[in-house]
GROMACS .gro file of C-alpha atoms in nm:
model
  434
    1MET     CA    1   8.342  11.175  13.739
    2GLU     CA    2   8.686  11.019  13.795
    3THR     CA    3   8.845  11.183  13.491
    4MET     CA    4   9.219  11.118  13.466
    5TRP     CA    5   9.271  11.355  13.171
    6THR     CA    6   9.099  11.463  12.851
    7LEU     CA    7   9.225  11.407  12.497
    8HIS     CA    8   9.112  11.656  12.232
    9VAL     CA    9   9.148  11.587  11.859
   10GLU     CA   10   9.035  11.771  11.549
   11ASN     CA   11   9.018  11.620  11.200
   12PHE     CA   12   9.203  11.313  11.323
   13GLY     CA   13   9.161  11.064  11.041
   14ARG     CA   14   8.789  11.069  10.974
   15ILE     CA   15   8.703  11.197  11.323
   16GLU     CA   16   8.577  11.553  11.296
   17SER     CA   17   8.629  11.646  11.659
   18ALA     CA   18   8.635  11.462  11.990
   19ASP     CA   19   8.698  11.528  12.358
   20ILE     CA   20   8.763  11.198  12.533
   21GLU     CA   21   8.763  11.205  12.913
   22VAL     CA   22   8.986  10.918  13.015
   23SER     CA   23   8.826  10.737  13.309
   24PRO     CA   24   8.891  10.406  13.491
   25LEU     CA   25   8.658  10.244  13.232
   26THR     CA   26   8.653  10.416  12.893
   27LEU     CA   27   8.421  10.264  12.632
   28PHE     CA   28   8.380  10.336  12.259
   29VAL     CA   29   8.067  10.220  12.072
   30GLY     CA   30   7.917  10.295  11.733
   31ASP     CA   31   7.955  10.245  11.362
   32ASN     CA   32   8.216  10.023  11.202
   33ASN     CA   33   8.510  10.200  11.040
   34SER     CA   34   8.434  10.517  11.233
   35GLY     CA   35   8.771  10.566  11.406
   36LYS     CA   36   8.725  10.391  11.741
   37SER     CA   37   9.044  10.188  11.704
   38TYR     CA   38   9.235  10.497  11.591
   39LEU     CA   39   9.149  10.678  11.912
   40LEU     CA   40   9.226  10.371  12.124
   41ALA     CA   41   9.566  10.342  11.959
   42LEU     CA   42   9.638  10.712  12.008
   43ILE     CA   43   9.557  10.698  12.380
   44TYR     CA   44   9.768  10.383  12.409
   45GLY     CA   45  10.058  10.552  12.232
   46LEU     CA   46  10.046  10.849  12.469
   47MET     CA   47  10.043  10.619  12.772
   48CYS     CA   48  10.351  10.441  12.633
   49ALA     CA   49  10.529  10.761  12.532
   50GLU     CA   50  10.854  10.660  12.700
   51ASN     CA   51  10.906  10.340  12.501
   52ASN     CA   52  10.781  10.460  12.164
   53GLY     CA   53  10.986  10.780  12.146
   54ILE     CA   54  10.702  11.033  12.167
   55LEU     CA   55  10.893  11.227  12.434
   56SER     CA   56  11.230  11.209  12.260
   57ASP     CA   57  11.224  11.589  12.232
   58LEU     CA   58  11.090  11.801  12.517
   59CYS     CA   59  11.113  12.132  12.323
   60GLU     CA   60  11.391  12.258  12.552
   61ASP     CA   61  11.414  12.591  12.372
   62SER     CA   62  11.047  12.668  12.422
   63PRO     CA   63  10.906  12.910  12.684
   64GLU     CA   64  10.689  12.623  12.813
   65TYR     CA   65  10.992  12.407  12.890
   66LYS     CA   66  11.175  12.693  13.063
   67VAL     CA   67  10.878  12.753  13.295
   68CYS     CA   68  10.872  12.383  13.384
   69ALA     CA   69  11.249  12.379  13.433
   70GLU     CA   70  11.231  12.674  13.675
   71CYS     CA   71  10.958  12.495  13.873
   72VAL     CA   72  11.157  12.171  13.891
   73ASP     CA   73  11.485  12.343  13.967
   74SER     CA   74  11.324  12.538  14.250
   75THR     CA   75  11.180  12.217  14.395
   76LEU     CA   76  11.511  12.031  14.371
   77CYS     CA   77  11.704  12.317  14.526
   78GLY     CA   78  11.455  12.320  14.813
   79LEU     CA   79  11.525  11.960  14.911
   80ASP     CA   80  11.679  11.915  15.254
   81LEU     CA   81  11.986  11.700  15.192
   82SER     CA   82  12.149  11.769  15.528
   83ALA     CA   83  12.060  11.426  15.663
   84ASP     CA   84  12.231  11.245  15.376
   85THR     CA   85  12.595  11.151  15.390
   86GLU     CA   86  12.822  11.164  15.088
   87GLU     CA   87  12.853  10.786  15.104
   88ASN     CA   88  12.485  10.702  15.061
   89SER     CA   89  12.341  11.016  14.900
   90SER     CA   90  12.325  10.858  14.551
   91TYR     CA   91  12.082  10.598  14.686
   92VAL     CA   92  11.837  10.836  14.851
   93THR     CA   93  11.506  10.879  14.671
   94TYR     CA   94  11.259  11.160  14.730
   95GLU     CA   95  10.890  11.168  14.643
   96LEU     CA   96  10.809  11.492  14.462
   97SER     CA   97  10.467  11.630  14.370
   98PHE     CA   98  10.396  11.891  14.102
   99GLU     CA   99  10.080  12.068  13.992
  100THR     CA  100   9.999  11.959  13.637
  101ASP     CA  101   9.878  12.304  13.523
  102ILE     CA  102  10.230  12.420  13.435
  103PHE     CA  103  10.333  12.098  13.262
  104GLU     CA  104  10.009  12.077  13.060
  105ASN     CA  105  10.136  12.362  12.841
  106LEU     CA  106  10.459  12.174  12.770
  107TRP     CA  107  10.271  11.854  12.683
  108ASN     CA  108  10.062  12.047  12.431
  109ARG     CA  109  10.366  12.223  12.287
  110ILE     CA  110  10.525  11.882  12.221
  111LEU     CA  111  10.205  11.745  12.067
  112HIS     CA  112  10.172  12.053  11.846
  113GLU     CA  113  10.533  12.055  11.728
  114TYR     CA  114  10.566  11.683  11.668
  115LYS     CA  115  10.215  11.552  11.600
  116THR     CA  116  10.311  11.419  11.254
  117LYS     CA  117  10.608  11.231  11.397
  118ILE     CA  118  10.405  11.105  11.695
  119LEU     CA  119  10.128  10.968  11.475
  120ARG     CA  120  10.385  10.803  11.249
  121LEU     CA  121  10.545  10.634  11.551
  122ILE     CA  122  10.208  10.494  11.661
  123PHE     CA  123  10.052  10.401  11.325
  124ASN     CA  124  10.362  10.340  11.111
  125LYS     CA  125  10.216  10.567  10.843
  126VAL     CA  126  10.118  10.929  10.802
  127ILE     CA  127   9.781  10.997  10.968
  128SER     CA  128   9.626  11.341  10.934
  129ALA     CA  129   9.533  11.549  11.237
  130ASP     CA  130   9.476  11.922  11.269
  131GLU     CA  131   9.511  11.917  11.647
  132ILE     CA  132   9.597  11.685  11.932
  133SER     CA  133   9.597  11.829  12.283
  134LEU     CA  134   9.555  11.729  12.646
  135LYS     CA  135   9.365  11.880  12.936
  136PHE     CA  136   9.415  11.780  13.298
  137PRO     CA  137   9.173  11.832  13.588
  138GLN     CA  138   9.217  12.156  13.779
  139GLY     CA  139   9.439  12.112  14.084
  140GLN     CA  140   9.561  11.766  13.981
  141ARG     CA  141   9.914  11.677  14.089
  142ALA     CA  142  10.171  11.443  13.939
  143THR     CA  143  10.397  11.243  14.169
  144VAL     CA  144  10.749  11.136  14.072
  145TRP     CA  145  11.047  10.987  14.251
  146TYR     CA  146  11.377  11.168  14.239
  147SER     CA  147  11.714  11.007  14.309
  148ILE     CA  148  12.005  11.234  14.391
  149SER     CA  149  12.256  11.282  14.109
  150SER     CA  150  12.555  11.508  14.056
  151ALA     CA  151  12.431  11.627  13.715
  152VAL     CA  152  12.181  11.895  13.814
  153GLU     CA  153  12.084  11.990  13.457
  154ASP     CA  154  12.021  11.627  13.371
  155ASP     CA  155  11.817  11.598  13.689
  156VAL     CA  156  11.587  11.878  13.575
  157TYR     CA  157  11.536  11.725  13.229
  158ALA     CA  158  11.482  11.376  13.370
  159THR     CA  159  11.235  11.503  13.630
  160ILE     CA  160  11.032  11.692  13.369
  161PHE     CA  161  11.029  11.376  13.158
  162GLU     CA  162  10.897  11.174  13.452
  163VAL     CA  163  10.635  11.437  13.538
  164LEU     CA  164  10.498  11.429  13.183
  165GLN     CA  165  10.478  11.051  13.198
  166SER     CA  166  10.315  11.051  13.540
  167MET     CA  167  10.049  11.295  13.421
  168ILE     CA  168   9.940  11.045  13.155
  169ARG     CA  169   9.972  10.709  13.324
  170GLY     CA  170  10.008  10.775  13.697
  171VAL     CA  171  10.219  10.505  13.859
  172ILE     CA  172  10.163  10.255  13.576
  173ILE     CA  173  10.485  10.109  13.436
  174ASP     CA  174  10.525  10.159  13.061
  175ASP     CA  175  10.574   9.795  12.962
  176ARG     CA  176  10.272   9.686  13.165
  177VAL     CA  177  10.027   9.865  12.938
  178PHE     CA  178   9.872   9.600  12.711
  179TYR     CA  179   9.689   9.645  12.383
  180PHE     CA  180   9.482   9.359  12.239
  181PRO     CA  181   9.398   9.419  11.871
  182THR     CA  182   9.113   9.249  11.688
  183ALA     CA  183   9.370   9.030  11.511
  184ARG     CA  184   9.495   8.881  11.840
  185THR     CA  185   9.393   8.524  11.749
  186GLY     CA  186   9.595   8.529  11.427
  187PHE     CA  187   9.888   8.694  11.600
  188LEU     CA  188   9.882   8.435  11.878
  189LEU     CA  189   9.915   8.153  11.625
  190THR     CA  190  10.177   8.318  11.404
  191TYR     CA  191  10.373   8.538  11.644
  192PRO     CA  192  10.705   8.347  11.611
  193ALA     CA  193  10.711   8.423  11.237
  194LEU     CA  194  10.604   8.784  11.291
  195THR     CA  195  10.838   8.859  11.581
  196LYS     CA  196  11.140   8.944  11.366
  197ASP     CA  197  10.948   9.214  11.182
  198ALA     CA  198  10.792   9.344  11.504
  199PHE     CA  199  11.130   9.381  11.673
  200SER     CA  200  11.288   9.543  11.369
  201ARG     CA  201  11.015   9.807  11.378
  202ALA     CA  202  11.052   9.858  11.750
  203TYR     CA  203  11.420   9.941  11.701
  204ASN     CA  204  11.370  10.130  11.372
  205ARG     CA  205  11.577   9.887  11.167
  206THR     CA  206  11.397   9.980  10.848
  207GLU     CA  207  11.631   9.783  10.625
  208SER     CA  208  11.508   9.451  10.768
  209GLN     CA  209  11.136   9.526  10.752
  210ASN     CA  210  10.906   9.322  10.533
  211PRO     CA  211  10.666   9.561  10.353
  212ASP     CA  212  10.404   9.287  10.352
  213LEU     CA  213  10.407   9.279  10.733
  214THR     CA  214  10.351   9.647  10.807
  215LEU     CA  215  10.200   9.672  11.156
  216THR     CA  216  10.099   9.950  11.392
  217ARG     CA  217  10.283  10.008  11.718
  218PRO     CA  218  10.006   9.845  11.927
  219CYS     CA  219  10.036   9.531  11.714
  220THR     CA  220  10.416   9.511  11.733
  221ASP     CA  221  10.396   9.568  12.108
  222PHE     CA  222  10.137   9.289  12.133
  223LEU     CA  223  10.375   9.051  11.953
  224GLY     CA  224  10.662   9.162  12.172
  225HIS     CA  225  10.463   9.092  12.488
  226LEU     CA  226  10.393   8.737  12.371
  227THR     CA  227  10.766   8.669  12.345
  228THR     CA  228  10.832   8.768  12.707
  229VAL     CA  229  10.586   8.535  12.881
  230LYS     CA  230  10.762   8.323  13.143
  231LYS     CA  231  10.579   8.076  13.364
  232SER     CA  232  10.826   8.155  13.643
  233ASN     CA  233  10.673   8.506  13.657
  234ALA     CA  234  10.329   8.387  13.762
  235GLY     CA  235  10.189   8.646  14.002
  236SER     CA  236   9.904   8.675  14.247
  237GLN     CA  237   9.779   9.032  14.193
  238TYR     CA  238   9.491   8.916  13.972
  239LYS     CA  239   9.476   8.558  14.092
  240SER     CA  240   9.103   8.567  14.163
  241ILE     CA  241   9.025   8.719  13.821
  242VAL     CA  242   9.246   8.460  13.648
  243ARG     CA  243   9.053   8.184  13.824
  244PHE     CA  244   8.726   8.352  13.726
  245ILE     CA  245   8.830   8.345  13.358
  246GLU     CA  246   8.954   7.986  13.381
  247ASN     CA  247   8.635   7.863  13.546
  248GLY     CA  248   8.381   8.085  13.372
  249ILE     CA  249   8.512   8.108  13.014
  250LEU     CA  250   8.799   7.868  12.943
  251HIS     CA  251   8.693   7.575  13.161
  252GLY     CA  252   9.059   7.486  13.180
  253LYS     CA  253   9.407   7.637  13.203
  254ILE     CA  254   9.663   7.787  12.967
  255VAL     CA  255   9.997   7.608  12.998
  256VAL     CA  256  10.323   7.790  12.923
  257SER     CA  257  10.642   7.615  12.817
  258ASN     CA  258  10.974   7.802  12.811
  259ASP     CA  259  11.182   7.513  12.678
  260LEU     CA  260  11.232   7.682  12.340
  261PRO     CA  261  11.368   8.032  12.264
  262LEU     CA  262  11.011   8.159  12.234
  263PRO     CA  263  10.735   8.055  12.475
  264VAL     CA  264  10.488   7.791  12.360
  265PHE     CA  265  10.126   7.797  12.476
  266SER     CA  266   9.881   7.511  12.504
  267TYR     CA  267   9.542   7.447  12.662
  268ARG     CA  268   9.454   7.187  12.926
  269PRO     CA  269   9.076   7.137  12.970
  270GLU     CA  270   8.960   7.090  13.327
  271THR     CA  271   8.836   6.739  13.237
  272MET     CA  272   9.167   6.624  13.084
  273LYS     CA  273   9.525   6.570  13.194
  274THR     CA  274   9.669   6.613  12.847
  275GLU     CA  275   9.736   6.945  12.674
  276ILE     CA  276   9.600   7.062  12.340
  277PRO     CA  277   9.821   7.268  12.103
  278MET     CA  278   9.691   7.620  12.068
  279PHE     CA  279   9.619   7.585  11.695
  280LEU     CA  280   9.373   7.301  11.770
  281THR     CA  281   9.176   7.488  12.036
  282SER     CA  282   8.845   7.665  11.986
  283ASP     CA  283   8.833   8.034  11.895
  284VAL     CA  284   8.722   8.133  12.245
  285ILE     CA  285   9.039   7.978  12.392
  286LYS     CA  286   9.262   8.157  12.144
  287GLU     CA  287   9.080   8.487  12.201
  288MET     CA  288   9.112   8.474  12.580
  289THR     CA  289   9.469   8.340  12.603
  290PRO     CA  290   9.655   8.672  12.553
  291LEU     CA  291   9.448   8.841  12.825
  292LEU     CA  292   9.503   8.554  13.066
  293LEU     CA  293   9.880   8.557  12.997
  294ALA     CA  294   9.897   8.932  13.066
  295LEU     CA  295   9.716   8.896  13.397
  296GLN     CA  296   9.883   8.578  13.519
  297TYR     CA  297  10.243   8.616  13.403
  298GLN     CA  298  10.307   8.978  13.303
  299SER     CA  299  10.165   9.197  13.582
  300ALA     CA  300   9.945   9.403  13.347
  301GLU     CA  301   9.852   9.746  13.485
  302ALA     CA  302   9.641   9.894  13.203
  303LEU     CA  303   9.435   9.724  12.935
  304PHE     CA  304   9.326   9.828  12.585
  305ILE     CA  305   9.104   9.581  12.402
  306GLU     CA  306   8.929   9.595  12.068
  307GLU     CA  307   8.601   9.402  12.054
  308PRO     CA  308   8.624   9.203  12.379
  309GLU     CA  309   8.316   9.011  12.263
  310MET     CA  310   8.507   8.852  11.974
  311ASN     CA  311   8.399   8.487  11.924
  312LEU     CA  312   8.204   8.480  12.250
  313HIS     CA  313   7.850   8.347  12.290
  314PRO     CA  314   7.618   8.609  12.448
  315GLN     CA  315   7.641   8.430  12.783
  316LEU     CA  316   8.021   8.448  12.770
  317GLN     CA  317   8.002   8.811  12.659
  318GLN     CA  318   7.830   8.884  12.988
  319THR     CA  319   8.107   8.696  13.169
  320MET     CA  320   8.362   8.902  12.977
  321ALA     CA  321   8.185   9.219  13.089
  322ARG     CA  322   8.222   9.098  13.446
  323VAL     CA  323   8.595   9.049  13.384
  324LEU     CA  324   8.635   9.408  13.261
  325VAL     CA  325   8.450   9.551  13.562
  326LYS     CA  326   8.646   9.333  13.804
  327LEU     CA  327   8.972   9.460  13.652
  328VAL     CA  328   8.863   9.823  13.692
  329ASN     CA  329   8.772   9.756  14.055
  330ALA     CA  330   9.115   9.598  14.104
  331GLY     CA  331   9.270   9.932  14.003
  332MET     CA  332   9.338   9.866  13.634
  333PRO     CA  333   9.228  10.130  13.379
  334VAL     CA  334   9.040   9.957  13.096
  335PHE     CA  335   8.980  10.098  12.747
  336ALA     CA  336   8.754   9.906  12.509
  337ALA     CA  337   8.581   9.944  12.174
  338THR     CA  338   8.280   9.718  12.144
  339HIS     CA  339   7.976   9.636  11.932
  340SER     CA  340   7.823   9.413  12.199
  341ASP     CA  341   7.488   9.524  12.336
  342THR     CA  342   7.520   9.234  12.582
  343ILE     CA  343   7.842   9.371  12.734
  344LEU     CA  344   7.701   9.722  12.755
  345GLN     CA  345   7.369   9.609  12.902
  346HIS     CA  346   7.553   9.413  13.170
  347ILE     CA  347   7.762   9.719  13.257
  348ASN     CA  348   7.441   9.923  13.274
  349ASN     CA  349   7.292   9.664  13.509
  350MET     CA  350   7.597   9.688  13.735
  351VAL     CA  351   7.572  10.069  13.735
  352LYS     CA  352   7.207  10.049  13.840
  353LEU     CA  353   7.282   9.781  14.098
  354SER     CA  354   7.558   9.991  14.253
  355ALA     CA  355   7.309  10.277  14.304
  356LEU     CA  356   7.050  10.068  14.488
  357PRO     CA  357   7.012  10.065  14.868
  358LYS     CA  358   7.248   9.819  15.037
  359LYS     CA  359   6.974   9.579  15.139
  360ARG     CA  360   6.837   9.556  14.784
  361GLN     CA  361   7.193   9.523  14.653
  362ALA     CA  362   7.259   9.227  14.880
  363THR     CA  363   6.937   9.054  14.773
  364LEU     CA  364   7.012   9.090  14.401
  365LYS     CA  365   7.380   8.998  14.433
  366LYS     CA  366   7.280   8.675  14.603
  367ARG     CA  367   7.005   8.606  14.350
  368PHE     CA  368   7.229   8.651  14.045
  369GLY     CA  369   7.559   8.531  14.195
  370PHE     CA  370   7.740   8.865  14.177
  371ASP     CA  371   8.030   8.969  14.396
  372LYS     CA  372   8.114   9.310  14.540
  373ASP     CA  373   8.370   9.370  14.264
  374ASP     CA  374   8.101   9.317  13.997
  375LEU     CA  375   7.940   9.651  14.078
  376ILE     CA  376   8.060   9.977  13.924
  377PRO     CA  377   7.933  10.334  13.977
  378ALA     CA  378   7.861  10.554  13.677
  379ASP     CA  379   8.130  10.805  13.773
  380LYS     CA  380   8.400  10.549  13.691
  381ILE     CA  381   8.282  10.521  13.331
  382SER     CA  382   8.316  10.738  13.023
  383MET     CA  383   8.121  10.613  12.719
  384TYR     CA  384   8.136  10.758  12.368
  385GLN     CA  385   7.933  10.690  12.054
  386PHE     CA  386   8.093  10.718  11.709
  387ASP     CA  387   7.850  10.802  11.426
  388LEU     CA  388   7.946  10.816  11.058
  389GLN     CA  389   7.797  11.121  10.888
  390ALA     CA  390   7.686  11.160  10.527
  391SER     CA  391   8.000  11.368  10.473
  392GLY     CA  392   8.215  11.065  10.555
  393LYS     CA  393   8.333  11.225  10.878
  394THR     CA  394   8.269  11.077  11.223
  395ALA     CA  395   8.087  11.264  11.497
  396VAL     CA  396   8.184  11.158  11.850
  397ARG     CA  397   7.956  11.231  12.141
  398LYS     CA  398   7.968  11.148  12.508
  399LEU     CA  399   7.676  10.936  12.628
  400SER     CA  400   7.491  11.037  12.942
  401CYS     CA  401   7.390  10.810  13.226
  402GLY     CA  402   7.042  10.829  13.376
  403GLN     CA  403   6.846  10.619  13.620
  404TYR     CA  404   6.836  10.333  13.367
  405GLY     CA  405   7.207  10.348  13.293
  406PHE     CA  406   7.378  10.480  12.981
  407GLU     CA  407   7.154  10.556  12.685
  408ILE     CA  408   7.315  10.397  12.378
  409PRO     CA  409   7.134  10.510  12.062
  410THR     CA  410   7.361  10.314  11.827
  411PHE     CA  411   7.169   9.996  11.914
  412TYR     CA  412   6.816  10.137  11.920
  413ALA     CA  413   6.737  10.168  11.548
  414PRO     CA  414   6.863   9.822  11.436
  415LEU     CA  415   6.697   9.650  11.733
  416GLU     CA  416   6.368   9.827  11.671
  417ALA     CA  417   6.384   9.735  11.300
  418LEU     CA  418   6.455   9.372  11.389
  419LEU     CA  419   6.162   9.370  11.635
  420ARG     CA  420   5.929   9.506  11.366
  421GLN     CA  421   6.045   9.235  11.126
  422THR     CA  422   5.985   8.971  11.393
  423GLN     CA  423   5.634   9.099  11.458
  424ASP     CA  424   5.544   9.134  11.088
  425THR     CA  425   5.661   8.782  11.003
  426GLU     CA  426   5.461   8.614  11.279
  427PRO     CA  427   5.184   8.383  11.144
  428GLY     CA  428   4.861   8.581  11.122
  429ALA     CA  429   5.032   8.920  11.159
  430GLU     CA  430   4.852   9.046  10.846
  431LYS     CA  431   4.524   9.050  11.042
  432TYR     CA  432   4.652   9.344  11.246
  433GLU     CA  433   4.773   9.552  10.951
  434ASP     CA  434   4.571   9.850  10.830
   0.00000   0.00000   0.00000
């Protein structure tokens, strides 16, 4: 299992207890209103800790910080600076590697001391939680880059800060972590009007906030990302996946105009030369546009998405599942909460296909038109089911993967009930009843 780290929560909102192993593809399934989005938002907030102020206090007076400071100071003092001249020393950067075991204790001290503040920063309201903690794989190391400075004490603090960030997000850049809420279509159409409120929250200008526009941090970040789209920033890292979305889902292109203070988006179908304003496009175009913008113009490095199946026909849901797997295989961590049995069945099929002998793989890939980056092994996936209990609390359990893929009980009962209804309502079905 390619576990990056594990998040533990107790009595977090309505979630009784959960241990979420963060993997390249992390999936949440289960009941509505069971806390899936809460956990997605919490993981997102931790990955963006630098920008949202979660690490504004590193508990410098704590024993945990002092142990980390001694480790960092010892490493910095051990650097060989003899080859650097006084003239260019401030430009020399060193790659440093630290075992995460020591820094894990500091992370958990910060989460314990400031969990109320941290949750308020993410959700813009008080959310209850008895415990939030992190666990990192044994022997894991965090890599940071250190530039020589004259302020040694500041160097220690800054290095600890970077180590804590690296433990959570690796080499991912903070502002390239994207969260797509379920309300993304509405936000896409109204983001110019909502931007003022979003920015005021981002900079804690409480006096200018509209109480009728209270948004969570993931939502304000989503709005902020829309304002920074520039067609001049079009990149090639995900060029093949962008083309796959354009050809397989949009059947056209998203056009960006930067002639006004805020970017304007429109849609050009592949069969037309004219562009359609975004508010006149179909729901599938509006749903897919933010993802396409992030991949094509904003160099996204991590993706959080609520209900990726939103407004998609089952055939397009399967195509969307292919997009998610392709992104994971391109090196992007993907976190998703979904109610789509189509998406999950496709992922199961790709897990089973990846485990087949190469010859059989090649035959089936050719038959169904799959590419190498459509396949995904089970050890890249963590899947969790959220079940509402009679008590009102949510039980979260990790789903296992067998020879037929992941077993997903949340879909079994309703599908079996629907099948029974189908059979019982067939003409002549009464002949077979006792």
